[in-house]
């Protein structure tokens, strides 16, 4: 850094209006702040401010990777089609894999991920267990021809990714490499200012997870998750099987009640003055083999599509015509006197529930005090409900919270999937050739920037955490032609620079209102406003972007005070 | 940096044998040192050591770019075919441009350079002269489907490039931007340890150059250049027109001499006991229009193919049959009594040469004392000879030197070539729309690494300059299991690390010979050899890789001594 940066020397074309195509805050604000521009569908240029933030994210990643002994390198983007054929992914990948032929008609793919390349790289060079473990990674543009690219940097067709691959001699080694990466990923998220949860995507047979997705909490996220503030448990609602707070119906003799117009759970609960959780919901569907089922779930829970596919195959919910065809009464279905040929099943959470409030298979009637075992039995138990806020943490029992999440990273134990198909082996201590135990680890670097903006913005614009801010401090002279104001602004900027702070001066001949608006939009964490009035008292105004807090600080002290604060924020 | 690096934690698979396919030193040594690996024709992976060097080159580029106010950013690699059609390069580029279609059959190119992308980026955002100048750049993988990829990193199909683009309001502004880049490029070459010359590729009409290629001097270079150590002049031999040291024949009456068997200049000069420069060479050719010519050049110079095409169009040298057909006697052609219909012309350097020793158009005979104007005249003057060592510098007259060069960078004044065809305009102070005056600037980053190796190696391996060395110091404990040697090695490594030096310890259980060979191969600038004998005297041995110089240094002093030296080398 030779001198402080100046706004007049910065290519950051801001937009006054919200771009019509931008639905998400990150997409909208990164466009408005002049940080990104679309060049074609799903293809974005990172302008200088965004690039500075991305370089900081990359630096954090590099530092954490160095900490766990992972080595950075770079393989070509162009990957030989032959490698993809060896792994079986040339056909399996489908149209998302961007393919081309070179001038000699040889087929290549633009790497969407590089398991094949790295496996190929080491397969003839890592020959002995003595050379293991090795973890290699790169930071590189990746390509996926998304069917519907959208949300700016969230789901693009070319994006920056950190991808890493570990090679170990045995499962224990792989698990250590995997856990090292998992730890580093959690630290990376924290250091770039992201509140992110490690969501277990897959659990191994011997306990412990074999794949975790790092989800940055944000309303804009595509994934729904439940998590426990107490013990740190987190899971995708589609994957989680959490104990629910089951509410029983009242005990008593079976009683058929007239419940006119109560065709929904909400209506029924209101009519009976009981919580929805005390009722039971009946869902009628036809499974992948064409067999009709009624599936009962707690009244306050939904059936989850992914889980239901596990249970029923390529199922569909019954249409009104199908309900009639099978003799089922919409809104009033129950387990007692189910029409013949229709199977009964229920979610596992109801297995120990004795007293049900449930439809009577008679239009306008429900049963109360229906007792499982006495009045009806369930033929089959399935795991089909979506976990939700208030369900109990399966680890510690505390109430779960629900949130949406943006997947910013994933760690994965691959095992020998690629090393076996591609013949990548090493000699163990007995000289026996064995396939590598591999892991793969990815971070969406450009998506991470978008996630940071989703978590750090308000109605005025972006509010960057210091760790990834394009500049840490903006000095705002209210009048660059004023011979009192300008010298103070440059003095403060030079002192901040000398103290190692990244500072930019808004040296434009613009009205204060324009400068304030752009400063808030671009989201530099601290603003030092230099105006005539405060300077008369020997002061400048310090504004904290995140809180809006403003204080007058002595010109003589602002650089030392602010640099100490910035340096502490970085850590 | 948390701890010193260890050789056992480094993925650098060295090769004992020279790879058969590698002709150039850089290709061979980068492969042998485990720094690069080929994944397919013209496609290389950069392994961790090479990646560290590349990152250092990139850091130097970034620093110098910041110094001239250029802003880093990144545009997508996938560039819309439509942009290439607008500039006219979709058709013009030919098969080197790698093309593909996305899932919607839209055409894209993998950027080989990004004039179109950057012009497109600014054309709707830079609207006023007040926003100019702007210089933007990126460091990115580039793609060119070379017909014959070769020489490792020298000519690959995917390579790392820094490409920059300047946008100015007028020609003077463009020239300033261009000169700023040219200065930065010279400093970048110097800082990475490259002896490189700025070779004028194209001169403008109003004086001064409009394009310069930065040529790293190396025998492996594809370009031939002449340069002047005195004034810094440098030019491609194909482009240079340098005054030569013309030697005249002797004065006297025209005399026809028997010169049996002297069909070549060398034979003739030896027979007459005169320098080759005192003779004149006759070259018979047929020009693009089918007209036969004899072209005379100084006996010690060659005709240059590119210059000859300028003079004669799609010419060819006469075959023996054609010589016979036109009545020319191979080896004995001269300007006196040339057969009818054959044009006579000569290189400009002979315009003021009076006395020629030249063929007599008679087998076995030459003329001496042939006087221009008295005995013959030349019909046409052309500029066709290749400059060579010993010719005089056109700027200062000093003798030129000749060398081969690797093009590592180029700066270019584009003018309005792209801004006009793509409609990229701004409003001047009078509100009139004008096209941007553009410049473009490229550095082959990965090729620069290869060039550094070409200039810095010997028979034992690479000898990196500190500025781009993967590690600055290697500590070599001769026996890692020795409880005297190992503690000294780790102490020295830790002290060097604490002093800010990048250090790697060869902690392998290998014989000293293997360690020495690998250290010399990988080319770390300094080696600290820790052996039992020296340690007994309180010393370690310091080896300077570049010179081979070895000195014993006190254990207590080696870190402070070496860190001071390394830090001074960096600058």
PDB file of N, CA and C in Angstrom, chain A residues 265-314:
ATOM      1  N   UNK A 265     -57.195 -29.437   9.900  1.00  0.00           N
ATOM      2  CA  UNK A 265     -56.713 -29.554  11.277  1.00  0.00           C
ATOM      3  C   UNK A 265     -56.972 -28.267  12.051  1.00  0.00           C
ATOM      4  N   UNK A 266     -56.739 -27.133  11.370  1.00  0.00           N
ATOM      5  CA  UNK A 266     -56.924 -25.840  12.060  1.00  0.00           C
ATOM      6  C   UNK A 266     -58.374 -25.692  12.507  1.00  0.00           C
ATOM      7  N   UNK A 267     -59.306 -26.018  11.612  1.00  0.00           N
ATOM      8  CA  UNK A 267     -60.725 -25.898  11.954  1.00  0.00           C
ATOM      9  C   UNK A 267     -61.098 -26.849  13.089  1.00  0.00           C
ATOM     10  N   UNK A 268     -60.609 -28.074  12.996  1.00  0.00           N
ATOM     11  CA  UNK A 268     -60.947 -29.087  13.999  1.00  0.00           C
ATOM     12  C   UNK A 268     -60.436 -28.682  15.388  1.00  0.00           C
ATOM     13  N   UNK A 269     -59.140 -28.239  15.435  1.00  0.00           N
ATOM     14  CA  UNK A 269     -58.550 -27.861  16.722  1.00  0.00           C
ATOM     15  C   UNK A 269     -59.307 -26.691  17.328  1.00  0.00           C
ATOM     16  N   UNK A 270     -59.667 -25.720  16.473  1.00  0.00           N
ATOM     17  CA  UNK A 270     -60.406 -24.558  16.983  1.00  0.00           C
ATOM     18  C   UNK A 270     -61.787 -24.987  17.501  1.00  0.00           C
ATOM     19  N   UNK A 271     -62.428 -25.866  16.738  1.00  0.00           N
ATOM     20  CA  UNK A 271     -63.771 -26.323  17.114  1.00  0.00           C
ATOM     21  C   UNK A 271     -63.740 -27.078  18.440  1.00  0.00           C
ATOM     22  N   UNK A 272     -62.706 -27.934  18.613  1.00  0.00           N
ATOM     23  CA  UNK A 272     -62.616 -28.743  19.839  1.00  0.00           C
ATOM     24  C   UNK A 272     -61.883 -28.026  20.969  1.00  0.00           C
ATOM     25  N   UNK A 273     -61.331 -26.861  20.650  1.00  0.00           N
ATOM     26  CA  UNK A 273     -60.544 -26.088  21.626  1.00  0.00           C
ATOM     27  C   UNK A 273     -59.380 -26.910  22.192  1.00  0.00           C
ATOM     28  N   UNK A 274     -58.656 -27.588  21.292  1.00  0.00           N
ATOM     29  CA  UNK A 274     -57.437 -28.322  21.682  1.00  0.00           C
ATOM     30  C   UNK A 274     -56.306 -27.854  20.776  1.00  0.00           C
ATOM     31  N   UNK A 275     -55.037 -28.035  21.202  1.00  0.00           N
ATOM     32  CA  UNK A 275     -53.943 -27.683  20.300  1.00  0.00           C
ATOM     33  C   UNK A 275     -53.931 -28.603  19.082  1.00  0.00           C
ATOM     34  N   UNK A 276     -53.415 -28.092  17.967  1.00  0.00           N
ATOM     35  CA  UNK A 276     -53.341 -28.908  16.744  1.00  0.00           C
ATOM     36  C   UNK A 276     -52.559 -30.191  16.991  1.00  0.00           C
ATOM     37  N   UNK A 277     -51.531 -30.063  17.888  1.00  0.00           N
ATOM     38  CA  UNK A 277     -50.679 -31.232  18.169  1.00  0.00           C
ATOM     39  C   UNK A 277     -51.482 -32.374  18.790  1.00  0.00           C
ATOM     40  N   UNK A 278     -52.658 -32.076  19.376  1.00  0.00           N
ATOM     41  CA  UNK A 278     -53.462 -33.115  20.010  1.00  0.00           C
ATOM     42  C   UNK A 278     -54.341 -33.848  19.005  1.00  0.00           C
ATOM     43  N   UNK A 279     -54.320 -33.378  17.751  1.00  0.00           N
ATOM     44  CA  UNK A 279     -55.095 -34.063  16.713  1.00  0.00           C
ATOM     45  C   UNK A 279     -54.153 -34.890  15.849  1.00  0.00           C
ATOM     46  N   UNK A 280     -54.732 -35.713  14.984  1.00  0.00           N
ATOM     47  CA  UNK A 280     -53.949 -36.531  14.063  1.00  0.00           C
ATOM     48  C   UNK A 280     -54.422 -36.227  12.660  1.00  0.00           C
ATOM     49  N   UNK A 281     -53.401 -36.067  11.754  1.00  0.00           N
ATOM     50  CA  UNK A 281     -53.700 -35.701  10.371  1.00  0.00           C
ATOM     51  C   UNK A 281     -53.626 -36.960   9.515  1.00  0.00           C
ATOM     52  N   UNK A 282     -54.571 -37.119   8.589  1.00  0.00           N
ATOM     53  CA  UNK A 282     -54.555 -38.277   7.680  1.00  0.00           C
ATOM     54  C   UNK A 282     -54.199 -37.814   6.272  1.00  0.00           C
ATOM     55  N   UNK A 283     -53.183 -38.461   5.694  1.00  0.00           N
ATOM     56  CA  UNK A 283     -52.746 -38.096   4.340  1.00  0.00           C
ATOM     57  C   UNK A 283     -52.953 -39.303   3.432  1.00  0.00           C
ATOM     58  N   UNK A 284     -53.675 -39.098   2.349  1.00  0.00           N
ATOM     59  CA  UNK A 284     -53.997 -40.208   1.443  1.00  0.00           C
ATOM     60  C   UNK A 284     -53.098 -40.135   0.219  1.00  0.00           C
ATOM     61  N   UNK A 285     -52.443 -41.232  -0.083  1.00  0.00           N
ATOM     62  CA  UNK A 285     -51.500 -41.218  -1.202  1.00  0.00           C
ATOM     63  C   UNK A 285     -51.492 -42.579  -1.897  1.00  0.00           C
ATOM     64  N   UNK A 286     -50.915 -42.593  -3.084  1.00  0.00           N
ATOM     65  CA  UNK A 286     -50.733 -43.837  -3.833  1.00  0.00           C
ATOM     66  C   UNK A 286     -49.229 -44.048  -3.984  1.00  0.00           C
ATOM     67  N   UNK A 287     -48.733 -45.212  -3.559  1.00  0.00           N
ATOM     68  CA  UNK A 287     -47.275 -45.393  -3.570  1.00  0.00           C
ATOM     69  C   UNK A 287     -46.756 -45.742  -4.958  1.00  0.00           C
ATOM     70  N   UNK A 288     -45.445 -45.912  -5.061  1.00  0.00           N
ATOM     71  CA  UNK A 288     -44.794 -46.133  -6.359  1.00  0.00           C
ATOM     72  C   UNK A 288     -45.276 -47.402  -7.054  1.00  0.00           C
ATOM     73  N   UNK A 289     -45.832 -48.341  -6.277  1.00  0.00           N
ATOM     74  CA  UNK A 289     -46.343 -49.586  -6.867  1.00  0.00           C
ATOM     75  C   UNK A 289     -47.835 -49.508  -7.175  1.00  0.00           C
ATOM     76  N   UNK A 290     -48.448 -48.325  -6.930  1.00  0.00           N
ATOM     77  CA  UNK A 290     -49.865 -48.154  -7.231  1.00  0.00           C
ATOM     78  C   UNK A 290     -50.790 -48.536  -6.089  1.00  0.00           C
ATOM     79  N   UNK A 291     -50.208 -48.837  -4.912  1.00  0.00           N
ATOM     80  CA  UNK A 291     -51.049 -49.228  -3.764  1.00  0.00           C
ATOM     81  C   UNK A 291     -51.504 -47.983  -2.992  1.00  0.00           C
ATOM     82  N   UNK A 292     -52.795 -47.921  -2.609  1.00  0.00           N
ATOM     83  CA  UNK A 292     -53.286 -46.760  -1.846  1.00  0.00           C
ATOM     84  C   UNK A 292     -52.985 -46.891  -0.353  1.00  0.00           C
ATOM     85  N   UNK A 293     -52.619 -45.747   0.243  1.00  0.00           N
ATOM     86  CA  UNK A 293     -52.301 -45.690   1.670  1.00  0.00           C
ATOM     87  C   UNK A 293     -52.961 -44.485   2.309  1.00  0.00           C
ATOM     88  N   UNK A 294     -53.297 -44.659   3.599  1.00  0.00           N
ATOM     89  CA  UNK A 294     -53.548 -43.479   4.428  1.00  0.00           C
ATOM     90  C   UNK A 294     -52.446 -43.443   5.472  1.00  0.00           C
ATOM     91  N   UNK A 295     -51.800 -42.286   5.549  1.00  0.00           N
ATOM     92  CA  UNK A 295     -50.661 -42.140   6.473  1.00  0.00           C
ATOM     93  C   UNK A 295     -51.003 -41.082   7.519  1.00  0.00           C
ATOM     94  N   UNK A 296     -50.903 -41.464   8.810  1.00  0.00           N
ATOM     95  CA  UNK A 296     -51.261 -40.544   9.896  1.00  0.00           C
ATOM     96  C   UNK A 296     -50.015 -39.877  10.468  1.00  0.00           C
ATOM     97  N   UNK A 297     -50.134 -38.567  10.666  1.00  0.00           N
ATOM     98  CA  UNK A 297     -49.016 -37.804  11.268  1.00  0.00           C
ATOM     99  C   UNK A 297     -49.593 -36.905  12.340  1.00  0.00           C
ATOM    100  N   UNK A 298     -48.737 -36.417  13.266  1.00  0.00           N
ATOM    101  CA  UNK A 298     -49.235 -35.482  14.287  1.00  0.00           C
ATOM    102  C   UNK A 298     -49.868 -34.270  13.601  1.00  0.00           C
ATOM    103  N   UNK A 299     -50.944 -33.750  14.169  1.00  0.00           N
ATOM    104  CA  UNK A 299     -51.695 -32.669  13.528  1.00  0.00           C
ATOM    105  C   UNK A 299     -50.894 -31.425  13.237  1.00  0.00           C
ATOM    106  N   UNK A 300     -49.818 -31.198  14.003  1.00  0.00           N
ATOM    107  CA  UNK A 300     -49.031 -29.962  13.808  1.00  0.00           C
ATOM    108  C   UNK A 300     -47.780 -30.203  12.967  1.00  0.00           C
ATOM    109  N   UNK A 301     -47.654 -31.339  12.325  1.00  0.00           N
ATOM    110  CA  UNK A 301     -46.470 -31.615  11.496  1.00  0.00           C
ATOM    111  C   UNK A 301     -46.847 -31.894  10.052  1.00  0.00           C
ATOM    112  N   UNK A 302     -45.852 -31.669   9.165  1.00  0.00           N
ATOM    113  CA  UNK A 302     -46.060 -31.895   7.744  1.00  0.00           C
ATOM    114  C   UNK A 302     -45.312 -33.146   7.306  1.00  0.00           C
ATOM    115  N   UNK A 303     -45.834 -33.759   6.276  1.00  0.00           N
ATOM    116  CA  UNK A 303     -45.088 -34.858   5.691  1.00  0.00           C
ATOM    117  C   UNK A 303     -43.986 -34.261   4.815  1.00  0.00           C
ATOM    118  N   UNK A 304     -42.809 -34.885   4.852  1.00  0.00           N
ATOM    119  CA  UNK A 304     -41.670 -34.404   4.086  1.00  0.00           C
ATOM    120  C   UNK A 304     -41.530 -35.213   2.814  1.00  0.00           C
ATOM    121  N   UNK A 305     -41.362 -34.495   1.711  1.00  0.00           N
ATOM    122  CA  UNK A 305     -41.386 -35.131   0.408  1.00  0.00           C
ATOM    123  C   UNK A 305     -40.237 -36.133   0.225  1.00  0.00           C
ATOM    124  N   UNK A 306     -39.035 -35.720   0.678  1.00  0.00           N
ATOM    125  CA  UNK A 306     -37.869 -36.599   0.502  1.00  0.00           C
ATOM    126  C   UNK A 306     -38.021 -37.869   1.328  1.00  0.00           C
ATOM    127  N   UNK A 307     -38.452 -37.683   2.596  1.00  0.00           N
ATOM    128  CA  UNK A 307     -38.663 -38.857   3.449  1.00  0.00           C
ATOM    129  C   UNK A 307     -39.772 -39.751   2.896  1.00  0.00           C
ATOM    130  N   UNK A 308     -40.816 -39.107   2.388  1.00  0.00           N
ATOM    131  CA  UNK A 308     -41.948 -39.887   1.864  1.00  0.00           C
ATOM    132  C   UNK A 308     -41.514 -40.725   0.664  1.00  0.00           C
ATOM    133  N   UNK A 309     -40.610 -40.168  -0.139  1.00  0.00           N
ATOM    134  CA  UNK A 309     -40.112 -40.951  -1.281  1.00  0.00           C
ATOM    135  C   UNK A 309     -39.327 -42.168  -0.808  1.00  0.00           C
ATOM    136  N   UNK A 310     -38.567 -41.977   0.291  1.00  0.00           N
ATOM    137  CA  UNK A 310     -37.869 -43.125   0.870  1.00  0.00           C
ATOM    138  C   UNK A 310     -38.879 -44.214   1.264  1.00  0.00           C
ATOM    139  N   UNK A 311     -40.014 -43.794   1.850  1.00  0.00           N
ATOM    140  CA  UNK A 311     -40.989 -44.750   2.382  1.00  0.00           C
ATOM    141  C   UNK A 311     -41.884 -45.336   1.303  1.00  0.00           C
ATOM    142  N   UNK A 312     -42.266 -44.507   0.330  1.00  0.00           N
ATOM    143  CA  UNK A 312     -43.321 -44.924  -0.605  1.00  0.00           C
ATOM    144  C   UNK A 312     -42.861 -44.980  -2.066  1.00  0.00           C
ATOM    145  N   UNK A 313     -41.606 -44.721  -2.318  1.00  0.00           N
ATOM    146  CA  UNK A 313     -41.157 -44.699  -3.721  1.00  0.00           C
ATOM    147  C   UNK A 313     -41.723 -43.483  -4.437  1.00  0.00           C
ATOM    148  N   UNK A 314     -41.965 -43.657  -5.744  1.00  0.00           N
ATOM    149  CA  UNK A 314     -42.475 -42.534  -6.534  1.00  0.00           C
ATOM    150  C   UNK A 314     -43.967 -42.369  -6.295  1.00  0.00           C
TER     151      UNK A 314
END
